[in-house]
Amino acid sequence: MEKNKKVVLAYSGGLDTSVILKWLVNKGFEVIAFVADIGQKENFEKVKEKAFEIGAKKVFVEDLKKEFVEEFIFESLKANAVYEGKYLLGTALARPLIAKKQVEIAVKEKTNVLAHGCTGKGNDQVRFELTWMKFLPEAEIISPWKEKDWLEQFKGRGDLINYAKKEGIPIDASLEKPFSMDENLMHLSFESGILENPLNKPKEEMFKLTKSPKNALEKETEICIEFEKGIPVKVINLNEKKEVKGSLELFKYLNKLGGENGIGRIDLVENRFIGIKSRGVYETPAGTILFNAHKDLESITLDKEVMHLKELFVPLIAKIIYNGFWFSPEMEFLMTAVNKSQKTVSGKVFLSLYKGNIIISGRESKNSLYNQKISSMEEEGNFNQEDAKGFIKITGLRFKLSSEKK
Amino acid sequence: MEKNKKVVLAYSGGLDTSVILKWLVNKGFEVIAFVADIGQKENFEKVKEKAFEIGAKKVFVEDLKKEFVEEFIFESLKANAVYEGKYLLGTALARPLIAKKQVEIAVKEKTNVLAHGCTGKGNDQVRFELTWMKFLPEAEIISPWKEKDWLEQFKGRGDLINYAKKEGIPIDASLEKPFSMDENLMHLSFESGILENPLNKPKEEMFKLTKSPKNALEKETEICIEFEKGIPVKVINLNEKKEVKGSLELFKYLNKLGGENGIGRIDLVENRFIGIKSRGVYETPAGTILFNAHKDLESITLDKEVMHLKELFVPLIAKIIYNGFWFSPEMEFLMTAVNKSQKTVSGKVFLSLYKGNIIISGRESKNSLYNQKISSMEEEGNFNQEDAKGFIKITGLRFKLSSEKK
Amino acid sequence: MEKNKKVVLAYSGGLDTSVILKWLVNKGFEVIAFVADIGQKENFEKVKEKAFEIGAKKVFVEDLKKEFVEEFIFESLKANAVYEGKYLLGTALARPLIAKKQVEIAVKEKTNVLAHGCTGKGNDQVRFELTWMKFLPEAEIISPWKEKDWLEQFKGRGDLINYAKKEGIPIDASLEKPFSMDENLMHLSFESGILENPLNKPKEEMFKLTKSPKNALEKETEICIEFEKGIPVKVINLNEKKEVKGSLELFKYLNKLGGENGIGRIDLVENRFIGIKSRGVYETPAGTILFNAHKDLESITLDKEVMHLKELFVPLIAKIIYNGFWFSPEMEFLMTAVNKSQKTVSGKVFLSLYKGNIIISGRESKNSLYNQKISSMEEEGNFNQEDAKGFIKITGLRFKLSSEKK
Amino acid sequence: MEKNKKVVLAYSGGLDTSVILKWLVNKGFEVIAFVADIGQKENFEKVKEKAFEIGAKKVFVEDLKKEFVEEFIFESLKANAVYEGKYLLGTALARPLIAKKQVEIAVKEKTNVLAHGCTGKGNDQVRFELTWMKFLPEAEIISPWKEKDWLEQFKGRGDLINYAKKEGIPIDASLEKPFSMDENLMHLSFESGILENPLNKPKEEMFKLTKSPKNALEKETEICIEFEKGIPVKVINLNEKKEVKGSLELFKYLNKLGGENGIGRIDLVENRFIGIKSRGVYETPAGTILFNAHKDLESITLDKEVMHLKELFVPLIAKIIYNGFWFSPEMEFLMTAVNKSQKTVSGKVFLSLYKGNIIISGRESKNSLYNQKISSMEEEGNFNQEDAKGFIKITGLRFKLSSEKK
């Protein structure tokens, strides 16, 4: 590596990226620290100061919360994207946004060198680097956890701490956490450490966004969520007659309500892109509520066959997002159809939140395809039951024919 | 129709099939009533008596519970079959079994005339008749709700009641139920009546198998479920150190535990096979617990790619079952692969049940593909992180190439 | 049926619809005959006269050729739609267009009664009626081949001929054809009669659009087809330096070239929507050429993953079209994505036609994603072969891990 | 690398692997050359001698032809596997077999070092190495084209030739071939060199297995192929009344017939696993004939829904094979279902081969689901056409309902 080259580092303020920052400075790089505010609980002013103290030439802190909610979380919810039937993709949704902004800074700062602190065993490295390759094909990528010299110097957490001490990098108390965490507006994730044994039960103390169902509110919270074209636009707390609008505001509000009511915790073993099975625990309060409400509204506003085709897309889209291909032709291809389908997904869903439960109890839409008259077992509606005879006879014709052959 | 012809009627003891029984007798049929015990709470002795009183020549009551659990419910769970992301197919699983037994009776009784009491708007008519066509291609089907003369005589519930009174058929109190129900071992379903408005919230009083999360046990019930080749073989109540084995026994036991803990209620609008949207409410305690536990065990015992392919099968298999094609070449085709995949799905899942929540907290298997060493972010395991560099570069190559074109 | 009601009949001029026309007139209907020109070789003036002679009140002959090519054939080709791997859907594409126009006439003529001459065993009845239900939900449908009184009167071809003779309907020589045919711009199809035995070889004399490979031109015809956004816009005959533009013109020209060169015959057994297996023989010269050329151009202009996803759509879209759901939400849903993918499918394909063969030999596009340098086994291009090491190690990681378990 | 270590090299006798052999010997390896006879036209005695001359310690020549046909080609044909709609996977099918045998030799020879001569840009490296990782997880892989020291020494073909000359390695005339070839029983493939420009037409002289349609036999060759459970068991030349049985014998015979009749050439741009688009030209005479005949027989012996599901598997299985995952859990998973489906695929297909055309004209099977009576448009068969009315009304119900909403 040439000396004095500029590098834009995705910087979180934590131990790893702080050590990386110093390590890069010590290697002669001019380091520009990029701190993305995607809703994690953080004192960004302090993170900024810390970066400068360690040796960053410039520090950019960018508030990406609104863009994160509108362009990533809500898009994913339109597709009902869920990985392996459980994971709502909180981290996978944030990475491409951060990575894209990082490229924008690099372009502004006239460099093509980009660095992240992700390990070589995880998914995030892929999500960062694919996005960089997409928007800056000539990117020169520094990923210390995959660099021989770094790996020789830093064998484990201990080496990082020693380096930090030696170099005067302030060390956080969170070091003692017996697992690692990743937080953003969508979720808080836990992995590693004591969670690595898939038999170990997560400790109650680790959760931050949600109360446990046991400690959740005693009274159920009744709400109504309003969607327009697949996107949540209003949340009404029916207990308190309170309305919340605005994408970011309502998402935060649902995080609060979900958290108080013990909603959105999951514990799973997932398949990482690189083929390793990994145990993760997640808290996703607002995401879980919206996922369920949106699917419910689709049940009355989507045509049956569209709904069934869209269901086939779910694992495909979830895999695309999980693996880091958010900005890809295949994502665009499938989302074009998904967006088309959402034109009619407007209306209200009524639900109550109670000790971990999302209890959906009603839904309505001006575009509803539900037809009470015809659905009724009491009334005929515009339906001749005799028609069903022919329907079944034809539907089962091949059974009859194949039986006759025997 | 010729006089004195024998017909085998699927008889429940309820108003509809009682009136149909009489109506058939009045038309000169020799009626054989077939009552299937698939786990509904019922006094079968009384049902038998009632059938004879109304005029049945013979009454067969068959206990199908064990076969229902082993050959239908557990098969469906192996496939993680769930219709439209929510419905665990309780009724759809029972119908083909009942219909097949009904054919067996017809064959024994040397007739080919079969009757059911399902309406022409629902799914069950299809499930019955397709199964009949499969196993008795020459079946002559009487489905009064699709027969002109019946429809002219019986316009609604009122006409049925009047006919019953006139003919001296004892009428059940359940007549006043403001909705209709279908019960078996797997679930209790509700539809029609006040539920026909998808905005109406289900009444708490209607639920029978489950307590509401609010009224559920205050203490969580910790259990361990053991699977062999995808099939649950043992449930251990860790609080009470109690073990339950045997397919039917453990399923009933999980129904009890689930019910006490408020587990397995859902409320949805579903797409019937015939293209009508229909609102349904279901209680499925044991099924919901097993569905979640089985999927969790698969997460450590199935190869990633097999798991992802199997996920694509879920909506396909669910649709096959829902639409009444349980006994079909396409079901056999897909289930052959599913069964192959289950060879390794043996092990234990630890979970607790609490006020509507199924909280999975640990899993283990002798076939586990989870590798703690390699998964660890702390240790290297048998893994060279530098390899990931090449992996990502190649994976993103097409982005780079397509960007270069521009 | 009320007397003097107006009905719009899809009229071809052939025996079946001529007898139906008369039968309707005799029943007291005011019959409006609708004749669609979708490229079949026909003397439309004569057909018109014949309709009037038989008793039609009005006769509409509409030239739908251009719309057929642009809005149906080319749309289907964009999706590479092919049913059961062989059938290019010639008839299935024409029916929804005819049926939609028929509704337009009905609306103009202020009636809701529509009639067709399709049998109750085929696919066309479905294609007609679904389109009518879509655009005229209140349609009253007369399909004589499914009406009891018609079926009692007309047991077979003989009864039709006798009726025609009795009623003075001129009878065509084609009556003696030992099979039935359906012709339009896209294809000529044959079924029934001697073809009903799937062992019987089609007779050479029956083919009209194509020469047999044996009798085809001795010299190969070299052409270039130019596409813009997935749509063919120009055909150049390289032998004759002749250019043909215009959707209809170039399609007809390719029919001519394909026909002379023995291209586009197939013989198959297909699964009809209603579950019957049916033997069909088709001649599809232009369609076959365009299908192959379009797919070839996609190979250099579509991203790999988009191409693979689009491949999954092929059987889905083909089934939608085949079954008569051209105008459906599910078709719109999938075609939205397909259309998105075609934005880059512009360029030229070079091919030669020779005795049944379409020999593709070259392709080029300004949007080509093909990169000669990187593809080269001789040059490095912008590619580090060492990267492939890591790629394969990671790709095969799960094999290694699972082997280690044993 | 340690000196004197044993390595098993996949050796072809060509320039690349000959230079690699020498290079390994010069590096101090004890080289065991493994030559797989998978049907390529080769003088294996000479190849063996050459390997010894260059310095191999041992040479194994193994005849894998029968295993190749039965365990790989016929398996793939059962699945109708075809990559990107065109490529019948000739090379992809051979690699896992060769690689597996190579592991067997390594195990016998008590080494874990394996080498191949594939480049880092192609698919074959992946197919070799994944198979090795599967069967010998502890394999140590030498792939010179991805090794830094090799790449520095050998920049291109010229360096190989110079090295060969210097080291006294006999050089083949084929060096001057302006493209590279890979031959086995299934096909002959061409890529690189002049073919790298996707606009360049393949030269007629390069083809070896097939005559061009122009130079093919003047008379058509009429044959019958008999299958049992999806596998071809007999070929009858109807012109010559000649029968050929035995998997290898009939496959070779079809190669001869196909070749004489100009069958099985394709020219395409395909997407390599690593994301590069690559132009390939293939000759696959027997494979193309069997692919078409097998699919045709399936049309009468497979249930409609099974056939449609199996069609969805085609691109999935083709991708698995193409990418080198022949020996994988996902392949086993899908093939279990495919094999199930083939139980009934027995019977005869009649076809004629003529100047590039495979003209299928008849098929028969004792398991045929084709029902001439019901299929007939003339006879009623066991079919009530009136039933179709109800079928269509129910099928189109959602259109009617959704129109009514507007």
PDB file of N, CA and C in Angstrom, chain B residues 230-256:
ATOM      1  N   GLY B 230     -37.864 -36.417  11.810  1.00  0.00           N
ATOM      2  CA  GLY B 230     -38.894 -35.430  11.520  1.00  0.00           C
ATOM      3  C   GLY B 230     -40.185 -35.626  12.285  1.00  0.00           C
ATOM      4  N   ILE B 231     -40.250 -36.690  13.072  1.00  0.00           N
ATOM      5  CA  ILE B 231     -41.496 -37.024  13.764  1.00  0.00           C
ATOM      6  C   ILE B 231     -41.300 -36.895  15.275  1.00  0.00           C
ATOM      7  N   PRO B 232     -42.249 -36.204  15.957  1.00  0.00           N
ATOM      8  CA  PRO B 232     -42.123 -36.057  17.404  1.00  0.00           C
ATOM      9  C   PRO B 232     -42.356 -37.406  18.081  1.00  0.00           C
ATOM     10  N   VAL B 233     -41.439 -37.779  18.979  1.00  0.00           N
ATOM     11  CA  VAL B 233     -41.579 -39.080  19.641  1.00  0.00           C
ATOM     12  C   VAL B 233     -41.685 -38.962  21.159  1.00  0.00           C
ATOM     13  N   LYS B 234     -41.359 -37.802  21.683  1.00  0.00           N
ATOM     14  CA  LYS B 234     -41.427 -37.658  23.134  1.00  0.00           C
ATOM     15  C   LYS B 234     -41.572 -36.186  23.507  1.00  0.00           C
ATOM     16  N   VAL B 235     -42.409 -35.943  24.533  1.00  0.00           N
ATOM     17  CA  VAL B 235     -42.503 -34.595  25.088  1.00  0.00           C
ATOM     18  C   VAL B 235     -42.148 -34.703  26.569  1.00  0.00           C
ATOM     19  N   ILE B 236     -41.240 -33.852  26.999  1.00  0.00           N
ATOM     20  CA  ILE B 236     -40.890 -33.836  28.421  1.00  0.00           C
ATOM     21  C   ILE B 236     -41.320 -32.498  29.007  1.00  0.00           C
ATOM     22  N   ASN B 237     -42.128 -32.567  30.049  1.00  0.00           N
ATOM     23  CA  ASN B 237     -42.476 -31.359  30.790  1.00  0.00           C
ATOM     24  C   ASN B 237     -41.391 -31.173  31.830  1.00  0.00           C
ATOM     25  N   LEU B 238     -40.563 -30.156  31.613  1.00  0.00           N
ATOM     26  CA  LEU B 238     -39.382 -29.995  32.460  1.00  0.00           C
ATOM     27  C   LEU B 238     -39.755 -29.479  33.845  1.00  0.00           C
ATOM     28  N   ASN B 239     -40.875 -28.779  33.932  1.00  0.00           N
ATOM     29  CA  ASN B 239     -41.334 -28.324  35.259  1.00  0.00           C
ATOM     30  C   ASN B 239     -41.714 -29.525  36.116  1.00  0.00           C
ATOM     31  N   GLU B 240     -42.450 -30.428  35.499  1.00  0.00           N
ATOM     32  CA  GLU B 240     -43.017 -31.535  36.271  1.00  0.00           C
ATOM     33  C   GLU B 240     -42.259 -32.843  36.092  1.00  0.00           C
ATOM     34  N   LYS B 241     -41.169 -32.797  35.348  1.00  0.00           N
ATOM     35  CA  LYS B 241     -40.379 -34.013  35.072  1.00  0.00           C
ATOM     36  C   LYS B 241     -41.279 -35.136  34.534  1.00  0.00           C
ATOM     37  N   LYS B 242     -42.224 -34.744  33.704  1.00  0.00           N
ATOM     38  CA  LYS B 242     -43.148 -35.732  33.172  1.00  0.00           C
ATOM     39  C   LYS B 242     -42.826 -36.014  31.707  1.00  0.00           C
ATOM     40  N   GLU B 243     -42.826 -37.286  31.326  1.00  0.00           N
ATOM     41  CA  GLU B 243     -42.558 -37.657  29.937  1.00  0.00           C
ATOM     42  C   GLU B 243     -43.801 -38.224  29.281  1.00  0.00           C
ATOM     43  N   VAL B 244     -44.075 -37.821  28.062  1.00  0.00           N
ATOM     44  CA  VAL B 244     -45.194 -38.417  27.328  1.00  0.00           C
ATOM     45  C   VAL B 244     -44.696 -38.930  25.979  1.00  0.00           C
ATOM     46  N   LYS B 245     -44.968 -40.209  25.733  1.00  0.00           N
ATOM     47  CA  LYS B 245     -44.587 -40.835  24.467  1.00  0.00           C
ATOM     48  C   LYS B 245     -45.831 -41.316  23.730  1.00  0.00           C
ATOM     49  N   GLY B 246     -45.656 -41.762  22.533  1.00  0.00           N
ATOM     50  CA  GLY B 246     -46.784 -42.268  21.747  1.00  0.00           C
ATOM     51  C   GLY B 246     -47.373 -41.108  20.962  1.00  0.00           C
ATOM     52  N   SER B 247     -47.564 -41.312  19.663  1.00  0.00           N
ATOM     53  CA  SER B 247     -47.967 -40.202  18.798  1.00  0.00           C
ATOM     54  C   SER B 247     -49.246 -39.531  19.285  1.00  0.00           C
ATOM     55  N   LEU B 248     -50.271 -40.314  19.527  1.00  0.00           N
ATOM     56  CA  LEU B 248     -51.555 -39.724  19.896  1.00  0.00           C
ATOM     57  C   LEU B 248     -51.474 -39.102  21.285  1.00  0.00           C
ATOM     58  N   GLU B 249     -50.825 -39.799  22.199  1.00  0.00           N
ATOM     59  CA  GLU B 249     -50.729 -39.314  23.570  1.00  0.00           C
ATOM     60  C   GLU B 249     -49.988 -37.983  23.621  1.00  0.00           C
ATOM     61  N   LEU B 250     -48.866 -37.924  22.948  1.00  0.00           N
ATOM     62  CA  LEU B 250     -48.089 -36.682  23.042  1.00  0.00           C
ATOM     63  C   LEU B 250     -48.794 -35.538  22.330  1.00  0.00           C
ATOM     64  N   PHE B 251     -49.515 -35.864  21.276  1.00  0.00           N
ATOM     65  CA  PHE B 251     -50.237 -34.798  20.579  1.00  0.00           C
ATOM     66  C   PHE B 251     -51.339 -34.224  21.461  1.00  0.00           C
ATOM     67  N   LYS B 252     -52.055 -35.117  22.113  1.00  0.00           N
ATOM     68  CA  LYS B 252     -53.100 -34.661  23.045  1.00  0.00           C
ATOM     69  C   LYS B 252     -52.486 -33.861  24.193  1.00  0.00           C
ATOM     70  N   TYR B 253     -51.355 -34.342  24.669  1.00  0.00           N
ATOM     71  CA  TYR B 253     -50.706 -33.665  25.793  1.00  0.00           C
ATOM     72  C   TYR B 253     -50.284 -32.245  25.389  1.00  0.00           C
ATOM     73  N   LEU B 254     -49.760 -32.126  24.159  1.00  0.00           N
ATOM     74  CA  LEU B 254     -49.377 -30.786  23.692  1.00  0.00           C
ATOM     75  C   LEU B 254     -50.605 -29.909  23.477  1.00  0.00           C
ATOM     76  N   ASN B 255     -51.703 -30.504  23.082  1.00  0.00           N
ATOM     77  CA  ASN B 255     -52.947 -29.732  22.988  1.00  0.00           C
ATOM     78  C   ASN B 255     -53.312 -29.158  24.351  1.00  0.00           C
ATOM     79  N   LYS B 256     -53.160 -29.988  25.374  1.00  0.00           N
ATOM     80  CA  LYS B 256     -53.470 -29.542  26.725  1.00  0.00           C
ATOM     81  C   LYS B 256     -52.528 -28.409  27.147  1.00  0.00           C
TER      82      LYS B 256
END
